[in-house]
């Protein structure tokens, strides 16, 4: 804390990127949903990679069926959602609203 | 960058902020609660609050499971971890949460075998690799996290693993929101719904908020534009006199949720009759325990736990902050004896805790609103 009472914090490059495997925030909270792309399927698990290319093994049985190239939302090593909406909707952003 | 830059575009953010300003009645004071700790983090990290008109106040909700865990449950976990045959596993944030006699990190320093894991599946792997030890996983989290614990327990049962158990502290999001709506302390106008919890439970569980309490809800994503757009949707509803559940985060959240995950949870868990929440007290049917079919994996049945209710430190005002009655900087120990490096209260531990988020990212607001402003 500085003498004038303000609080400063060093931020690295992570501050400008999305949730990745290297920085996923607080894993017990809801914001740690990391979108990962499936690289290789192995039964109920899949090798997935994030936007930086980092890879990890994710359990995908709760979002089956999935295929290589699909984007899944993962939390604590488990895929909890399919990010189907990311395909083809990115140009429009999040404009779609369900009434 | 795909899916990131699109939701951080400054020009669009300014346009949405201007639209919010036109929708907000300057004669009125709006209290909008973001339920999820992840949203609190985004609001402070990206300065969302500074883009909003003075008439809109963002109130931080109870959506950080580490923050709402009472000290007694931390003590119970520590009691299990102190068994010499136990390898105690937990998420990283949980290690530093203070109990009445220290944290898991401190007992690890004293020799207890406490290990940080990224996933409950990692804990199960440790159990496979150490058949002569008892491996316990400290399960905590809302419906986002509960499916991973459920999936892990199903695999443990399928593989016949006997030396693995779960100390279950999973909680559910709807009961505390209802408790807040019933609280006489707090008048709220609208809710920003949690994005990734809703990936699992869908949007339907929030319909009571609009149907029974007449408050609009917008389920939101976690990028700055997600939050700004959800606030705009809420202000539009209020301006129109509508109260509905809307899904701003439809690129991720299906309206009906993830049915496979819900089925997995219903097989493995059942509702506890009541559970204590820090700051909110006991709330009926607000937490999960293992179902009879999975009782063999219940740490609370396998080990004796004290189960003692422990009061928060007197100086700590996490409860008031959790209920949105106090702002983080209005707590008497904020930034002095309670900091992220040396937390007194849980809200300063987790990066999604309102106090830690404010401490790390709330510089501008703090300059504008001096400590004690709310007194």
Coordinates of C-alpha atoms in Angstrom, one line a residue:
Chain A
X1 CA 0.0 0.0 0.0
X2 CA 1.4 3.4 -0.9
X3 CA 1.8 6.3 1.4
X4 CA -1.3 8.0 0.1
X5 CA -3.4 5.0 1.0
X6 CA -3.9 3.6 -2.5
X7 CA -3.4 0.0 -3.2
X8 CA -1.4 -1.2 -6.3
X9 CA -0.8 -4.6 -7.6
X10 CA 1.6 -6.0 -10.1
X11 CA -0.2 -7.6 -13.0
X12 CA 1.5 -9.8 -15.6
X13 CA 0.3 -10.8 -19.0
X14 CA -2.4 -13.0 -17.6
X15 CA -4.4 -10.0 -16.8
X16 CA -5.1 -9.5 -20.5
X17 CA -6.1 -13.0 -21.4
X18 CA -9.1 -15.2 -20.7
X19 CA -9.3 -18.1 -18.3
X20 CA -6.6 -20.6 -19.2
X21 CA -5.1 -23.6 -17.6
X22 CA -2.4 -21.5 -16.1
X23 CA -4.8 -19.0 -14.7
X24 CA -8.3 -20.0 -13.9
X25 CA -9.2 -17.8 -10.9
X26 CA -10.7 -19.6 -8.0
X27 CA -11.6 -23.1 -8.9
X28 CA -14.4 -23.5 -6.4
X29 CA -16.2 -20.5 -7.8
X30 CA -18.2 -20.3 -10.9
X31 CA -15.9 -18.2 -12.9
X32 CA -13.4 -20.9 -13.3
X33 CA -15.1 -22.3 -16.3
X34 CA -12.4 -22.7 -18.9
X35 CA -13.2 -23.2 -22.6
X36 CA -11.0 -25.9 -24.0
X37 CA -10.9 -27.5 -27.4
X38 CA -10.8 -31.3 -27.7
X39 CA -7.7 -32.5 -29.3
X40 CA -8.0 -36.3 -28.8
X41 CA -10.7 -38.6 -27.3
X42 CA -9.8 -41.4 -24.9
X43 CA -13.0 -43.1 -23.7
X44 CA -14.7 -40.9 -21.1
X45 CA -11.7 -38.6 -21.1
X46 CA -10.3 -36.2 -23.7
X47 CA -7.0 -34.4 -24.2
X48 CA -8.0 -30.7 -24.4
X49 CA -6.1 -27.5 -25.0
X50 CA -6.7 -23.9 -24.1
X51 CA -6.2 -20.8 -26.2
X52 CA -2.4 -20.8 -25.3
X53 CA -2.0 -24.4 -26.4
X54 CA -1.6 -25.8 -22.9
X55 CA -3.0 -29.3 -22.7
X56 CA -4.7 -31.4 -20.0
X57 CA -6.9 -34.5 -19.6
X58 CA -10.6 -33.7 -19.0
X59 CA -13.5 -36.0 -18.2
X60 CA -16.1 -35.5 -20.9
X61 CA -18.8 -38.0 -20.0
X62 CA -21.2 -35.3 -18.7
X63 CA -21.2 -33.6 -22.1
X64 CA -21.2 -36.7 -24.4
X65 CA -21.3 -37.1 -27.3
X66 CA -18.4 -34.8 -28.2
X67 CA -15.8 -35.0 -31.0
X68 CA -12.3 -33.7 -31.7
X69 CA -12.5 -29.9 -32.4
X70 CA -15.5 -29.3 -30.1
X71 CA -15.1 -26.6 -27.5
X72 CA -16.2 -27.6 -24.0
X73 CA -16.6 -25.6 -20.8
X74 CA -14.5 -27.2 -18.1
X75 CA -14.4 -26.8 -14.3
X76 CA -12.1 -28.7 -12.0
X77 CA -11.0 -31.2 -14.6
X78 CA -14.5 -32.0 -15.8
X79 CA -16.4 -30.7 -18.8
X80 CA -19.8 -29.3 -17.6
X81 CA -21.0 -27.7 -20.7
X82 CA -20.7 -27.6 -24.5
X83 CA -19.7 -24.2 -25.9
X84 CA -21.8 -24.8 -29.0
X85 CA -22.7 -21.2 -29.0
X86 CA -19.1 -20.2 -29.6
X87 CA -19.2 -21.6 -33.1
X88 CA -20.6 -19.0 -35.5
X89 CA -21.9 -16.7 -32.9
X90 CA -18.8 -14.8 -32.1
X91 CA -19.4 -12.2 -34.7
X92 CA -22.6 -11.3 -33.1
X93 CA -21.2 -11.6 -29.6
X94 CA -23.8 -12.3 -26.9
X95 CA -26.7 -10.6 -28.5
X96 CA -29.0 -13.5 -28.4
X97 CA -31.6 -13.2 -25.6
X98 CA -34.0 -15.8 -24.5
X99 CA -37.2 -14.2 -23.3
Chain B
X1 CA -8.2 -13.1 -29.3
X2 CA -11.2 -15.3 -30.0
X3 CA -14.0 -15.0 -27.5
X4 CA -12.1 -12.5 -25.4
X5 CA -11.4 -9.3 -27.3
X6 CA -15.0 -9.3 -28.7
X7 CA -16.2 -9.0 -25.1
X8 CA -13.7 -6.3 -24.0
X9 CA -14.2 -3.8 -26.8
X10 CA -13.9 -0.3 -25.2
X11 CA -16.1 1.4 -27.8
X12 CA -18.9 -1.1 -27.4
X13 CA -18.6 -0.9 -23.7
X14 CA -19.0 2.9 -23.8
X15 CA -22.0 2.6 -26.0
X16 CA -23.6 0.1 -23.7
X17 CA -22.8 2.2 -20.7
X18 CA -24.4 5.2 -22.4
X19 CA -27.5 3.1 -23.1
X20 CA -27.6 2.1 -19.4
X21 CA -27.4 5.7 -18.4
X22 CA -30.4 6.6 -20.6
X23 CA -32.4 3.8 -19.1
X24 CA -31.7 4.6 -15.5
X25 CA -34.0 7.1 -13.8
X26 CA -31.7 9.6 -12.1
X27 CA -34.4 10.2 -9.4
X28 CA -34.3 6.5 -8.5
X29 CA -31.7 4.4 -6.7
X30 CA -31.2 0.9 -8.1
X31 CA -29.6 -1.9 -6.1
X32 CA -28.5 -4.7 -8.4
X33 CA -27.0 -7.8 -6.9
X34 CA -24.4 -9.9 -8.7
X35 CA -24.9 -13.3 -7.1
X36 CA -21.6 -14.8 -8.2
X37 CA -18.2 -14.1 -6.8
X38 CA -16.8 -14.4 -10.3
X39 CA -18.9 -11.4 -11.4
X40 CA -17.6 -9.5 -8.4
X41 CA -14.1 -10.2 -9.5
X42 CA -14.9 -9.0 -13.1
X43 CA -16.6 -5.8 -11.8
X44 CA -13.5 -4.7 -9.9
X45 CA -10.9 -6.0 -12.3
X46 CA -12.4 -4.1 -15.2
X47 CA -13.8 -1.1 -13.4
X48 CA -17.4 -1.8 -14.4
X49 CA -18.7 0.2 -11.5
X50 CA -17.0 3.4 -12.8
X51 CA -18.9 3.1 -16.1
X52 CA -22.3 3.1 -14.4
X53 CA -24.4 6.1 -13.4
X54 CA -24.4 7.0 -9.7
X55 CA -28.0 5.8 -9.4
X56 CA -27.0 2.1 -10.0
X57 CA -25.4 0.4 -7.0
X58 CA -23.9 -3.1 -7.4
X59 CA -24.3 -5.3 -4.3
X60 CA -22.1 -8.3 -3.9
X61 CA -23.9 -11.6 -3.3
X62 CA -23.1 -14.8 -1.5
X63 CA -21.8 -16.6 -4.5
X64 CA -18.3 -17.5 -3.3
X65 CA -18.5 -21.0 -1.6
X66 CA -15.2 -20.5 0.2
X67 CA -16.5 -17.2 1.6
X68 CA -19.7 -18.6 2.9
X69 CA -18.2 -21.6 4.6
X70 CA -18.4 -21.2 8.4
X71 CA -15.3 -21.7 10.5
X72 CA -16.7 -24.8 12.2
X73 CA -16.6 -26.7 8.9
X74 CA -13.0 -25.7 8.4
X75 CA -12.2 -27.0 11.8
X76 CA -14.0 -30.3 11.0
X77 CA -11.9 -30.6 7.9
X78 CA -8.7 -30.0 9.8
X79 CA -9.8 -32.6 12.4
X80 CA -10.0 -35.2 9.6
X81 CA -6.7 -34.0 8.0
X82 CA -4.9 -34.5 11.3
X83 CA -5.5 -38.3 11.3
X84 CA -2.0 -39.8 10.6
X85 CA -3.3 -42.2 8.0
X86 CA -5.1 -39.5 6.0
X87 CA -3.9 -37.8 2.8
X88 CA -6.2 -34.7 2.8
X89 CA -6.8 -33.1 -0.6
X90 CA -8.4 -29.8 -1.4
X91 CA -8.6 -26.9 -3.9
X92 CA -5.9 -24.3 -3.5
X93 CA -8.0 -21.5 -2.1
X94 CA -9.3 -23.8 0.6
X95 CA -5.8 -24.3 2.0
X96 CA -5.6 -20.7 3.4
X97 CA -9.1 -20.4 4.8
X98 CA -8.7 -19.8 8.5
X99 CA -10.5 -22.0 11.0
X100 CA -10.6 -21.2 14.7
X101 CA -7.2 -22.8 15.3
X102 CA -5.4 -22.2 12.0
X103 CA -5.7 -23.2 8.4
X104 CA -5.0 -26.4 6.4
X105 CA -1.8 -24.8 5.2
X106 CA -0.7 -24.3 8.8
X107 CA -1.4 -27.9 9.8
X108 CA 0.5 -29.0 6.6
X109 CA 3.4 -27.0 7.9
X110 CA 3.2 -28.9 11.1
X111 CA 3.4 -32.2 9.3
X112 CA -0.1 -33.2 8.2
X113 CA -0.3 -34.6 4.7
X114 CA -2.4 -32.0 3.0
X115 CA -2.2 -31.8 -0.8
X116 CA -3.6 -29.3 -3.2
X117 CA -5.4 -30.7 -6.2
X118 CA -7.0 -29.1 -9.3
X119 CA -9.8 -31.7 -9.6
X120 CA -11.4 -34.3 -7.4
X121 CA -10.2 -36.8 -10.1
X122 CA -6.7 -35.9 -9.0
X123 CA -7.6 -36.9 -5.4
X124 CA -9.0 -40.2 -6.7
X125 CA -5.7 -40.8 -8.6
X126 CA -3.8 -40.3 -5.3
X127 CA -6.1 -42.9 -3.7
X128 CA -5.3 -45.4 -6.4
X129 CA -1.5 -44.7 -6.0
X130 CA -1.7 -45.0 -2.2
X131 CA -3.8 -48.0 -1.3
X132 CA -2.4 -48.1 2.2
X133 CA -3.6 -44.6 3.0
X134 CA -7.0 -43.0 3.4
X135 CA -7.5 -40.2 0.9
X136 CA -10.1 -37.5 1.7
X137 CA -11.3 -34.8 -0.7
X138 CA -12.6 -31.6 0.7
X139 CA -15.5 -31.0 -1.6
X140 CA -16.8 -27.4 -1.8
X141 CA -18.6 -25.3 -4.4
X142 CA -21.9 -24.6 -5.9
X143 CA -23.6 -26.6 -8.7
X144 CA -20.7 -25.7 -11.0
X145 CA -18.4 -27.9 -8.9
X146 CA -20.7 -30.5 -7.6
X147 CA -20.9 -32.5 -10.9
X148 CA -17.1 -33.1 -10.8
X149 CA -17.4 -34.5 -7.3
X150 CA -20.4 -36.6 -8.4
X151 CA -18.5 -37.9 -11.4
X152 CA -15.5 -38.8 -9.3
X153 CA -17.6 -40.7 -6.8
X154 CA -19.3 -42.6 -9.6
X155 CA -15.8 -43.6 -10.9
X156 CA -14.6 -44.5 -7.4
X157 CA -17.7 -46.8 -6.9
X158 CA -17.3 -48.3 -10.4
X159 CA -13.6 -49.1 -9.7
X160 CA -14.3 -50.4 -6.2
X161 CA -11.9 -48.0 -4.5
X162 CA -12.2 -48.3 -0.8
X163 CA -9.6 -45.8 0.5
X164 CA -11.3 -42.7 -0.9
X165 CA -13.9 -40.5 0.8
X166 CA -15.4 -37.0 0.4
X167 CA -15.9 -34.4 3.1
X168 CA -18.9 -32.8 1.4
X169 CA -19.6 -29.0 1.7
X170 CA -21.3 -28.5 -1.6
X171 CA -24.0 -25.8 -1.5
X172 CA -26.8 -24.8 -3.8
X173 CA -27.5 -21.3 -5.1
X174 CA -31.2 -20.9 -4.9
X175 CA -31.9 -21.1 -1.1
X176 CA -29.5 -18.3 -0.1
X177 CA -31.0 -16.0 -2.8
X178 CA -34.4 -16.7 -1.4
X179 CA -33.1 -16.0 2.1
X180 CA -31.7 -12.6 0.8
X181 CA -35.0 -11.8 -0.8
X182 CA -36.7 -12.5 2.5
X183 CA -34.2 -10.5 4.5
X184 CA -35.6 -7.2 5.9
X185 CA -32.0 -5.7 5.8
X186 CA -31.8 -5.5 2.1
X187 CA -33.9 -4.1 -0.7
X188 CA -32.8 -5.3 -4.1
X189 CA -34.2 -4.3 -7.5
X190 CA -32.6 -6.9 -9.8
X191 CA -30.2 -9.8 -10.0
X192 CA -27.3 -10.7 -12.2
X193 CA -27.5 -14.5 -12.3
X194 CA -24.4 -16.7 -12.1
X195 CA -23.2 -17.9 -15.5
X196 CA -21.5 -21.2 -14.9
X197 CA -23.8 -22.4 -12.2
X198 CA -26.5 -21.9 -14.8
X199 CA -24.5 -24.1 -17.3
X200 CA -25.5 -26.9 -15.0
X201 CA -28.9 -25.9 -13.5
X202 CA -30.2 -23.8 -16.4
X203 CA -32.2 -20.7 -16.0
X204 CA -35.5 -22.2 -14.9
X205 CA -34.6 -22.3 -11.1
X206 CA -34.5 -18.5 -11.0
X207 CA -38.1 -18.1 -12.3
X208 CA -39.3 -17.8 -8.7
X209 CA -37.4 -14.5 -8.3
X210 CA -39.5 -12.8 -11.0
X211 CA -42.7 -14.8 -10.4
X212 CA -42.8 -14.6 -6.6
X213 CA -40.7 -11.5 -5.8
X214 CA -41.2 -9.4 -8.9
X215 CA -37.5 -8.9 -9.6
X216 CA -35.8 -9.2 -13.0
X217 CA -32.9 -11.6 -13.5
X218 CA -30.3 -11.7 -16.2
X219 CA -27.9 -14.7 -16.3
X220 CA -24.6 -13.3 -17.3
X221 CA -21.2 -14.3 -18.6
X222 CA -17.9 -13.1 -17.1
X223 CA -16.4 -10.7 -19.6
X224 CA -16.9 -7.0 -19.1
X225 CA -19.3 -6.7 -22.0
X226 CA -21.3 -9.6 -20.7
X227 CA -21.8 -7.8 -17.4
X228 CA -22.6 -4.5 -19.0
X229 CA -25.1 -6.0 -21.4
X230 CA -26.8 -7.9 -18.5
X231 CA -27.1 -4.7 -16.5
X232 CA -28.5 -3.0 -19.6
X233 CA -31.1 -5.8 -20.0
X234 CA -32.0 -5.5 -16.3
X235 CA -32.4 -1.7 -16.6
X236 CA -34.5 -2.2 -19.8
X237 CA -36.8 -4.6 -17.9
X238 CA -37.2 -2.1 -15.0
X239 CA -37.8 0.7 -17.4
X240 CA -40.5 -1.4 -19.2
X241 CA -42.0 -2.6 -16.0
X242 CA -41.2 -6.2 -16.8
X243 CA -39.7 -8.8 -14.5
X244 CA -38.4 -11.9 -16.3
X245 CA -35.5 -14.3 -16.4
X246 CA -33.3 -13.5 -19.4
X247 CA -30.2 -15.3 -20.5
X248 CA -27.4 -13.0 -21.6
X249 CA -25.0 -15.9 -21.6
X250 CA -26.8 -18.0 -24.1
X251 CA -23.6 -18.8 -26.0
X252 CA -22.7 -21.1 -23.0
X253 CA -25.8 -21.6 -20.9
X254 CA -28.7 -23.8 -22.1
X255 CA -32.1 -22.8 -20.8
X256 CA -32.6 -26.3 -19.3
X257 CA -29.0 -26.7 -18.0
X258 CA -26.9 -29.9 -18.3
X259 CA -29.3 -32.8 -17.7
X260 CA -26.5 -35.4 -17.6
X261 CA -24.8 -33.4 -14.8
X262 CA -28.0 -33.0 -12.9
X263 CA -28.8 -36.7 -13.2
X264 CA -25.3 -37.5 -11.9
X265 CA -25.7 -35.1 -8.9
X266 CA -29.2 -36.5 -8.0
X267 CA -27.7 -40.1 -7.9
X268 CA -24.8 -39.1 -5.7
X269 CA -26.2 -36.4 -3.5
X270 CA -29.2 -35.6 -1.4
X271 CA -30.2 -32.3 0.3
X272 CA -29.1 -31.7 3.9
X273 CA -32.1 -30.6 6.1
X274 CA -30.1 -27.5 6.9
X275 CA -26.6 -26.0 6.6
X276 CA -24.9 -23.0 8.2
X277 CA -23.8 -20.2 5.9
X278 CA -21.4 -17.5 7.1
X279 CA -23.3 -14.3 7.5
X280 CA -26.7 -15.8 6.6
X281 CA -27.1 -18.4 9.4
X282 CA -28.8 -21.7 8.9
X283 CA -30.7 -22.2 5.7
X284 CA -32.9 -25.1 5.1
X285 CA -32.1 -27.5 2.2
X286 CA -29.3 -25.4 1.0
X287 CA -26.4 -27.9 0.9
X288 CA -25.7 -31.4 -0.3
X289 CA -24.5 -34.6 1.4
X290 CA -23.8 -38.0 0.0
X291 CA -26.9 -40.1 -0.7
X292 CA -27.3 -43.5 1.0
X293 CA -26.1 -45.2 -2.1
X294 CA -22.7 -43.4 -1.7
X295 CA -22.6 -43.3 2.1
X296 CA -19.5 -45.6 2.1
X297 CA -17.6 -42.6 0.6
X298 CA -18.8 -40.1 3.3
X299 CA -15.8 -38.8 5.4
X300 CA -18.2 -37.6 8.1
X301 CA -19.3 -41.2 8.6
X302 CA -15.8 -42.7 8.2
X303 CA -14.1 -40.3 10.6
X304 CA -15.3 -38.5 13.8
X305 CA -15.6 -34.8 13.2
X306 CA -16.2 -32.2 16.1
X307 CA -19.2 -30.6 14.4
X308 CA -18.9 -27.6 16.7
X309 CA -20.3 -24.2 15.7
X310 CA -17.6 -21.5 15.8
X311 CA -18.3 -17.8 15.9
X312 CA -16.4 -15.5 13.5
X313 CA -13.7 -13.3 15.0
X314 CA -15.3 -10.3 16.6
X315 CA -13.4 -7.8 14.3
X316 CA -14.5 -9.6 11.2
X317 CA -17.6 -8.3 9.4
X318 CA -17.7 -10.8 6.5
X319 CA -21.3 -11.6 7.3
X320 CA -22.5 -8.0 6.7
X321 CA -20.4 -7.8 3.5
X322 CA -21.8 -11.1 2.3
X323 CA -25.3 -9.9 2.8
X324 CA -24.5 -6.7 1.0
X325 CA -25.2 -4.5 4.0
X326 CA -21.6 -3.3 4.2
X327 CA -19.2 -2.6 1.3
X328 CA -15.8 -4.3 1.7
X329 CA -14.0 -1.1 2.6
X330 CA -16.5 -0.3 5.3
X331 CA -15.3 -3.3 7.3
X332 CA -13.3 -2.1 10.2
X333 CA -10.3 -4.4 9.5
X334 CA -10.3 -4.1 5.7
X335 CA -6.8 -3.5 4.3
X336 CA -5.3 -3.2 7.8
X337 CA -5.2 -6.3 9.8
X338 CA -7.1 -8.2 7.1
X339 CA -5.3 -8.4 3.7
X340 CA -5.0 -11.2 1.1
X341 CA -1.6 -12.1 2.5
X342 CA -2.9 -12.3 6.1
X343 CA -6.7 -12.8 5.8
X344 CA -8.9 -12.7 8.9
X345 CA -12.1 -13.4 7.1
X346 CA -12.9 -15.7 4.2
X347 CA -13.8 -12.8 1.9
X348 CA -10.2 -11.8 1.8
X349 CA -9.0 -15.4 1.0
X350 CA -10.5 -16.3 -2.3
X351 CA -9.7 -14.2 -5.3
X352 CA -13.5 -14.0 -5.9
X353 CA -14.2 -12.9 -2.4
X354 CA -15.6 -9.3 -2.5
X355 CA -12.9 -8.0 -0.1
X356 CA -10.0 -9.6 -2.0
X357 CA -11.4 -8.4 -5.3
X358 CA -11.8 -4.9 -4.0
X359 CA -8.3 -4.9 -2.4
X360 CA -6.7 -6.1 -5.6
X361 CA -8.6 -4.0 -8.1
X362 CA -10.6 -1.4 -6.4
X363 CA -8.1 1.4 -6.2
X364 CA -10.0 4.1 -8.0
X365 CA -13.2 3.5 -6.1
X366 CA -11.3 3.5 -2.9
X367 CA -9.8 6.9 -3.6
X368 CA -13.3 8.2 -4.3
X369 CA -14.9 6.6 -1.3
X370 CA -12.8 6.9 1.8
X371 CA -12.7 4.2 4.5
X372 CA -15.6 4.6 6.9
X373 CA -17.7 6.4 4.3
X374 CA -20.6 4.1 5.1
X375 CA -20.6 4.7 8.9

